[in-house]
Amino acid sequence: MVEQVTVIGTGQMATVCAVMLADRGIHVRMWGPRRETIEALKSTRENRTYLPGLHISDRVSFTSDAEAAFRGAELTVSAVPCQYMRGVWEGIANAMPRDIPVVSVAKGIENDTLQRPTQILRDVLGNVAVASLSGPSIAAELARCLPATVVVASDPPELAKIVQEAFSSQWFRVYTNDDLLGVELAGAMKNVIALAAGILDGLKAGDNAKAALLSRGLVEITRLGTTMGARKETFAGLAGLGDLVTTCVSPLGRNRSAGEQIGRGMKAEAVIASTPSVIEGIPTTRSVVQLARRFDVEMPITEAVHSVLFEGKEVIATLSELMARRLKDE
């Protein structure tokens, strides 16, 4: 098992990953660009912005020096939100040895380039070994050591085994998967459906509507994913259905919670401004709509979310249009 891991990022998931790995006996070095953030983490051993109350083990050290961050590392965890990955990694790329594999825990699709997290990493770093750790894994629950099961996919395939061994514990089970494309697409697209689920909650539309949304949302996700070359089975597994259910029903889910506020009448810009956390489903909606149009795939729920977020459409009118679509076979 690896003995030294570098975590890039200082947010909620970065902190949870660092604590989980440290609990496995691994020495972890967290890197962040802001010296004041790093100093606060050092002095309090707590991330008071994102996970107040969670003690950070003494096996975790902190630095804002990129060269120091990678010294001795055998594995790097990229815990930077998708839309910020490129800028962050471009800033530290020169410091990272290319023989260190990188596992991303971000879920999203970059605007404009339409690249997945591991594609962004390779675009910046070259042909490094990359992996994606995904599935139902709400950070606040992981911080309490509540049981969770996730999946890891990688290129090359043997990296998935390394990540699996590093992260797996008595309460955190990691499966391997050989469909990197499907795992990343599922993780990104479920956030769009979670926004829609939150909108329904904000409207108090009921459980029947939520169940229909999850079912038809999974159809949309699977349709685009398989058209792009992913395996259908991936979308029925942890990265697909598993993560979709958690994100759409949990009160802790950022995308569902953001959607609920939108359903109650708040504008997307105000929702974004109201939290320090990144709501990855909002920018990812733009990317998924572009991919759907590029691959000529019908995604009415995703299009509806896009129209509410970016085209100024009223929520009730959009829902009515979805319900009034042409009747057809399931």
Short mmCIF file of C-alpha atoms in Angstrom, two decimals, residues 2-302:
data_model
loop_
_atom_site.label_atom_id
_atom_site.label_comp_id
_atom_site.label_asym_id
_atom_site.label_seq_id
_atom_site.Cartn_x
_atom_site.Cartn_y
_atom_site.Cartn_z
CA VAL A 2 1.15 3.56 -0.66
CA GLU A 3 2.69 5.37 2.31
CA GLN A 4 2.66 9.02 1.19
CA VAL A 5 -0.21 10.81 -0.60
CA THR A 6 -0.58 14.40 -1.75
CA VAL A 7 -4.06 15.95 -1.70
CA ILE A 8 -4.56 18.95 -3.97
CA GLY A 9 -7.29 21.18 -2.55
CA THR A 10 -8.52 22.36 0.84
CA GLY A 11 -12.28 22.02 0.45
CA GLN A 12 -14.77 19.57 1.90
CA MET A 13 -13.85 16.48 -0.13
CA ALA A 14 -10.13 17.24 0.04
CA THR A 15 -10.33 17.32 3.83
CA VAL A 16 -12.37 14.12 4.05
CA CYS A 17 -9.97 12.27 1.73
CA ALA A 18 -6.98 13.43 3.76
CA VAL A 19 -8.57 12.27 7.03
CA MET A 20 -9.67 8.93 5.58
CA LEU A 21 -6.21 8.18 4.18
CA ALA A 22 -4.54 9.24 7.43
CA ASP A 23 -6.82 6.88 9.32
CA ARG A 24 -5.41 4.11 7.11
CA GLY A 25 -1.93 4.93 8.40
CA ILE A 26 -0.90 6.89 5.29
CA HIS A 27 1.03 10.14 5.58
CA VAL A 28 -0.84 12.90 3.76
CA ARG A 29 0.25 16.34 2.64
CA MET A 30 -2.53 18.77 1.73
CA TRP A 31 -1.73 21.58 -0.68
CA GLY A 32 -3.67 24.80 -1.19
CA PRO A 33 -2.75 28.05 -2.94
CA ARG A 34 -3.78 30.38 -0.11
CA ARG A 35 -1.24 30.71 2.67
CA GLU A 36 -3.85 31.98 5.13
CA THR A 37 -5.98 28.88 4.59
CA ILE A 38 -3.01 26.58 5.09
CA GLU A 39 -1.99 28.40 8.28
CA ALA A 40 -5.54 28.12 9.64
CA LEU A 41 -5.58 24.38 8.97
CA LYS A 42 -2.20 24.00 10.67
CA SER A 43 -3.17 25.91 13.77
CA THR A 44 -6.66 24.49 14.33
CA ARG A 45 -6.35 20.97 12.80
CA GLU A 46 -9.89 21.63 11.56
CA ASN A 47 -11.48 22.89 8.35
CA ARG A 48 -13.87 25.37 9.94
CA THR A 49 -15.18 26.64 6.60
CA TYR A 50 -16.28 23.32 5.12
CA LEU A 51 -16.23 20.65 7.85
CA PRO A 52 -16.32 22.24 11.30
CA GLY A 53 -15.87 19.75 14.11
CA LEU A 54 -13.85 17.17 12.16
CA HIS A 55 -10.39 16.75 13.70
CA ILE A 56 -7.59 16.41 11.14
CA SER A 57 -5.08 13.75 12.12
CA ASP A 58 -1.46 14.57 12.93
CA ARG A 59 -0.53 12.34 9.98
CA VAL A 60 -1.77 15.19 7.75
CA SER A 61 0.58 18.09 7.04
CA PHE A 62 -0.17 21.27 5.09
CA THR A 63 1.71 23.41 2.59
CA SER A 64 1.21 26.11 -0.02
CA ASP A 65 4.56 25.22 -1.64
CA ALA A 66 3.87 23.04 -4.69
CA GLU A 67 7.34 21.49 -4.81
CA ALA A 68 7.14 20.53 -1.15
CA ALA A 69 3.65 19.14 -1.69
CA PHE A 70 4.81 16.43 -4.09
CA ARG A 71 8.01 15.48 -2.28
CA GLY A 72 7.96 11.74 -1.62
CA ALA A 73 4.39 11.29 -2.87
CA GLU A 74 3.36 7.96 -4.38
CA LEU A 75 -0.19 9.05 -5.25
CA THR A 76 -1.95 12.38 -5.73
CA VAL A 77 -5.63 13.06 -5.01
CA SER A 78 -7.06 15.91 -7.08
CA ALA A 79 -9.92 17.35 -5.01
CA VAL A 80 -10.41 20.53 -7.02
CA PRO A 81 -13.88 21.26 -8.51
CA CYS A 82 -14.02 20.55 -12.22
CA GLN A 83 -14.35 24.13 -13.47
CA TYR A 84 -11.25 25.18 -11.47
CA MET A 85 -9.05 22.17 -12.19
CA ARG A 86 -7.28 23.50 -15.24
CA GLY A 87 -6.20 26.76 -13.63
CA VAL A 88 -5.03 25.09 -10.43
CA TRP A 89 -3.09 22.35 -12.19
CA GLU A 90 -1.50 24.71 -14.68
CA GLY A 91 -0.15 26.63 -11.71
CA ILE A 92 1.53 23.60 -10.11
CA ALA A 93 2.27 21.39 -13.13
CA ASN A 94 5.98 22.20 -13.18
CA ALA A 95 6.35 20.97 -9.61
CA MET A 96 4.75 17.56 -10.12
CA PRO A 97 6.86 14.55 -11.18
CA ARG A 98 5.05 12.78 -14.01
CA ASP A 99 5.52 9.34 -12.50
CA ILE A 100 3.02 10.12 -9.70
CA PRO A 101 -0.49 8.87 -10.60
CA VAL A 102 -3.47 11.16 -9.98
CA VAL A 103 -6.94 10.16 -8.79
CA SER A 104 -9.67 12.75 -9.25
CA VAL A 105 -12.65 13.01 -6.91
CA ALA A 106 -14.28 15.85 -8.88
CA LYS A 107 -17.60 15.36 -10.67
CA GLY A 108 -18.26 17.59 -13.63
CA ILE A 109 -17.61 18.42 -17.27
CA GLU A 110 -15.54 21.49 -18.09
CA ASN A 111 -17.33 24.29 -19.90
CA ASP A 112 -16.21 25.02 -23.49
CA THR A 113 -13.72 22.11 -23.76
CA LEU A 114 -16.35 19.56 -22.61
CA GLN A 115 -13.55 17.58 -20.99
CA ARG A 116 -13.94 15.26 -18.02
CA PRO A 117 -11.65 15.67 -14.98
CA THR A 118 -9.14 13.01 -16.04
CA GLN A 119 -9.01 14.51 -19.53
CA ILE A 120 -8.23 17.92 -18.03
CA LEU A 121 -5.42 16.37 -15.98
CA ARG A 122 -3.87 14.79 -19.06
CA ASP A 123 -4.36 17.93 -21.09
CA VAL A 124 -2.28 19.83 -18.52
CA LEU A 125 0.15 17.16 -17.34
CA GLY A 126 0.59 14.93 -20.37
CA ASN A 127 0.15 11.16 -20.36
CA VAL A 128 0.09 10.61 -16.59
CA ALA A 129 -1.74 7.70 -14.99
CA VAL A 130 -5.22 8.87 -13.98
CA ALA A 131 -8.20 7.54 -12.07
CA SER A 132 -11.66 8.67 -11.01
CA LEU A 133 -13.11 7.83 -7.59
CA SER A 134 -16.86 8.29 -7.72
CA GLY A 135 -20.19 7.09 -6.38
CA PRO A 136 -22.53 7.98 -3.48
CA SER A 137 -20.13 9.76 -1.15
CA ILE A 138 -21.51 12.85 0.57
CA ALA A 139 -18.57 14.35 2.43
CA ALA A 140 -20.46 15.25 5.60
CA GLU A 141 -21.46 11.61 6.05
CA LEU A 142 -17.94 10.36 5.32
CA ALA A 143 -16.68 12.75 7.99
CA ARG A 144 -18.84 10.84 10.50
CA CYS A 145 -17.51 7.46 9.29
CA LEU A 146 -20.97 6.40 8.12
CA PRO A 147 -20.79 3.36 5.79
CA ALA A 148 -20.35 4.12 2.09
CA THR A 149 -19.50 2.22 -1.06
CA VAL A 150 -17.92 3.79 -4.14
CA VAL A 151 -16.16 2.82 -7.36
CA VAL A 152 -12.82 3.64 -8.96
CA ALA A 153 -11.90 3.44 -12.65
CA SER A 154 -8.51 4.22 -14.11
CA ASP A 155 -6.15 4.33 -17.05
CA PRO A 156 -4.01 2.25 -16.77
CA PRO A 157 -6.32 -0.36 -15.18
CA GLU A 158 -3.84 -1.38 -12.46
CA LEU A 159 -4.03 2.06 -10.87
CA ALA A 160 -7.62 1.31 -9.75
CA LYS A 161 -6.30 -1.49 -7.52
CA ILE A 162 -3.82 0.89 -5.89
CA VAL A 163 -6.55 3.44 -5.15
CA GLN A 164 -8.88 0.69 -3.94
CA GLU A 165 -6.30 -0.55 -1.44
CA ALA A 166 -5.40 2.95 -0.24
CA PHE A 167 -8.97 4.06 0.50
CA SER A 168 -10.83 0.90 1.54
CA SER A 169 -11.61 0.50 5.23
CA GLN A 170 -14.12 -1.20 7.53
CA TRP A 171 -16.74 1.41 6.67
CA PHE A 172 -15.64 2.62 3.22
CA ARG A 173 -15.77 -0.04 0.50
CA VAL A 174 -14.23 0.62 -2.93
CA TYR A 175 -15.05 -1.43 -6.02
CA THR A 176 -13.01 -1.27 -9.23
CA ASN A 177 -14.53 -0.61 -12.64
CA ASP A 178 -12.94 -0.64 -16.10
CA ASP A 179 -15.23 2.02 -17.63
CA LEU A 180 -13.48 5.32 -16.87
CA LEU A 181 -15.62 7.22 -19.40
CA GLY A 182 -18.87 5.94 -17.91
CA VAL A 183 -17.85 6.54 -14.28
CA GLU A 184 -16.96 10.17 -14.97
CA LEU A 185 -19.98 10.89 -17.17
CA ALA A 186 -22.35 9.36 -14.61
CA GLY A 187 -20.84 11.38 -11.77
CA ALA A 188 -21.15 14.61 -13.72
CA MET A 189 -24.61 14.17 -15.20
CA LYS A 190 -26.33 13.03 -12.00
CA ASN A 191 -25.73 16.53 -10.59
CA VAL A 192 -27.96 18.00 -13.30
CA ILE A 193 -30.77 15.61 -12.39
CA ALA A 194 -30.19 16.46 -8.72
CA LEU A 195 -30.82 20.13 -9.50
CA ALA A 196 -34.13 19.10 -11.07
CA ALA A 197 -34.94 16.96 -8.01
CA GLY A 198 -34.33 19.95 -5.77
CA ILE A 199 -36.53 22.14 -7.94
CA LEU A 200 -39.35 19.62 -7.47
CA ASP A 201 -38.76 19.71 -3.72
CA GLY A 202 -38.90 23.49 -3.79
CA LEU A 203 -42.23 23.27 -5.60
CA LYS A 204 -43.47 20.59 -3.15
CA ALA A 205 -44.30 18.44 -6.18
CA GLY A 206 -44.34 15.20 -4.18
CA ASP A 207 -42.70 11.79 -4.16
CA ASN A 208 -44.41 10.52 -7.31
CA ALA A 209 -42.80 13.32 -9.28
CA LYS A 210 -39.40 12.66 -7.66
CA ALA A 211 -39.55 8.95 -8.51
CA ALA A 212 -40.45 9.71 -12.11
CA LEU A 213 -37.65 12.23 -12.33
CA LEU A 214 -35.02 9.77 -11.08
CA SER A 215 -36.25 7.06 -13.44
CA ARG A 216 -36.38 9.24 -16.53
CA GLY A 217 -33.25 11.11 -15.52
CA LEU A 218 -31.34 7.85 -15.40
CA VAL A 219 -32.63 7.08 -18.89
CA GLU A 220 -31.22 10.39 -20.14
CA ILE A 221 -27.86 9.87 -18.46
CA THR A 222 -27.56 6.34 -19.82
CA ARG A 223 -28.64 7.37 -23.33
CA LEU A 224 -25.93 10.00 -23.68
CA GLY A 225 -23.28 7.92 -21.94
CA THR A 226 -23.74 4.86 -24.13
CA THR A 227 -23.88 6.99 -27.28
CA MET A 228 -20.49 8.41 -26.28
CA GLY A 229 -19.07 4.92 -25.81
CA ALA A 230 -19.60 4.10 -22.12
CA ARG A 231 -21.06 0.81 -20.89
CA LYS A 232 -24.75 0.66 -20.02
CA GLU A 233 -24.04 -1.36 -16.86
CA THR A 234 -22.00 1.49 -15.38
CA PHE A 235 -25.09 3.69 -15.18
CA ALA A 236 -26.98 1.02 -13.24
CA GLY A 237 -24.16 0.79 -10.70
CA LEU A 238 -22.64 2.90 -7.94
CA ALA A 239 -21.39 5.72 -10.17
CA GLY A 240 -24.77 5.97 -11.88
CA LEU A 241 -27.93 4.92 -10.04
CA GLY A 242 -26.23 4.82 -6.64
CA ASP A 243 -24.89 8.36 -6.79
CA LEU A 244 -28.07 9.63 -8.46
CA VAL A 245 -30.29 8.39 -5.62
CA THR A 246 -28.07 9.83 -2.89
CA THR A 247 -27.68 13.20 -4.58
CA CYS A 248 -31.38 13.55 -5.35
CA VAL A 249 -32.74 12.63 -1.91
CA SER A 250 -30.16 13.74 0.65
CA PRO A 251 -30.74 17.08 2.40
CA LEU A 252 -26.93 17.37 2.47
CA GLY A 253 -26.58 17.24 -1.33
CA ARG A 254 -25.39 20.64 -2.58
CA ASN A 255 -27.00 20.31 -6.01
CA ARG A 256 -30.35 19.12 -4.67
CA SER A 257 -30.33 21.88 -2.06
CA ALA A 258 -29.48 24.48 -4.70
CA GLY A 259 -32.32 23.22 -6.88
CA GLU A 260 -34.72 23.48 -3.95
CA GLN A 261 -33.86 27.15 -3.51
CA ILE A 262 -34.40 27.72 -7.23
CA GLY A 263 -37.74 25.91 -7.02
CA ARG A 264 -38.73 28.35 -4.28
CA GLY A 265 -37.99 31.29 -6.55
CA MET A 266 -34.35 32.19 -5.97
CA LYS A 267 -32.20 32.91 -9.03
CA ALA A 268 -29.23 30.68 -9.76
CA GLU A 269 -26.79 33.57 -9.34
CA ALA A 270 -28.09 34.24 -5.84
CA VAL A 271 -27.90 30.57 -4.91
CA ILE A 272 -24.26 30.41 -6.01
CA ALA A 273 -23.44 33.54 -4.03
CA SER A 274 -25.09 32.17 -0.88
CA THR A 275 -22.59 29.36 -0.26
CA PRO A 276 -18.80 28.94 -0.17
CA SER A 277 -19.22 25.49 -1.71
CA VAL A 278 -19.14 24.87 -5.46
CA ILE A 279 -22.43 23.72 -6.97
CA GLU A 280 -20.91 21.71 -9.81
CA GLY A 281 -24.23 20.81 -11.43
CA ILE A 282 -24.91 24.39 -12.52
CA PRO A 283 -21.95 24.85 -14.91
CA THR A 284 -22.06 21.17 -15.82
CA THR A 285 -25.61 21.65 -17.13
CA ARG A 286 -24.19 23.87 -19.86
CA SER A 287 -21.66 21.21 -20.84
CA VAL A 288 -24.15 18.33 -20.84
CA VAL A 289 -26.55 20.23 -23.09
CA GLN A 290 -23.69 20.88 -25.52
CA LEU A 291 -22.71 17.21 -25.49
CA ALA A 292 -26.33 16.12 -26.02
CA ARG A 293 -26.62 18.40 -29.04
CA ARG A 294 -23.25 17.29 -30.40
CA PHE A 295 -24.20 13.60 -30.19
CA ASP A 296 -27.84 14.23 -31.18
CA VAL A 297 -29.24 12.72 -27.98
CA GLU A 298 -32.63 13.75 -26.59
CA MET A 299 -32.39 14.94 -22.95
CA PRO A 300 -35.60 16.81 -22.10
CA ILE A 301 -35.00 17.03 -18.33
CA THR A 302 -31.50 18.40 -18.81
#
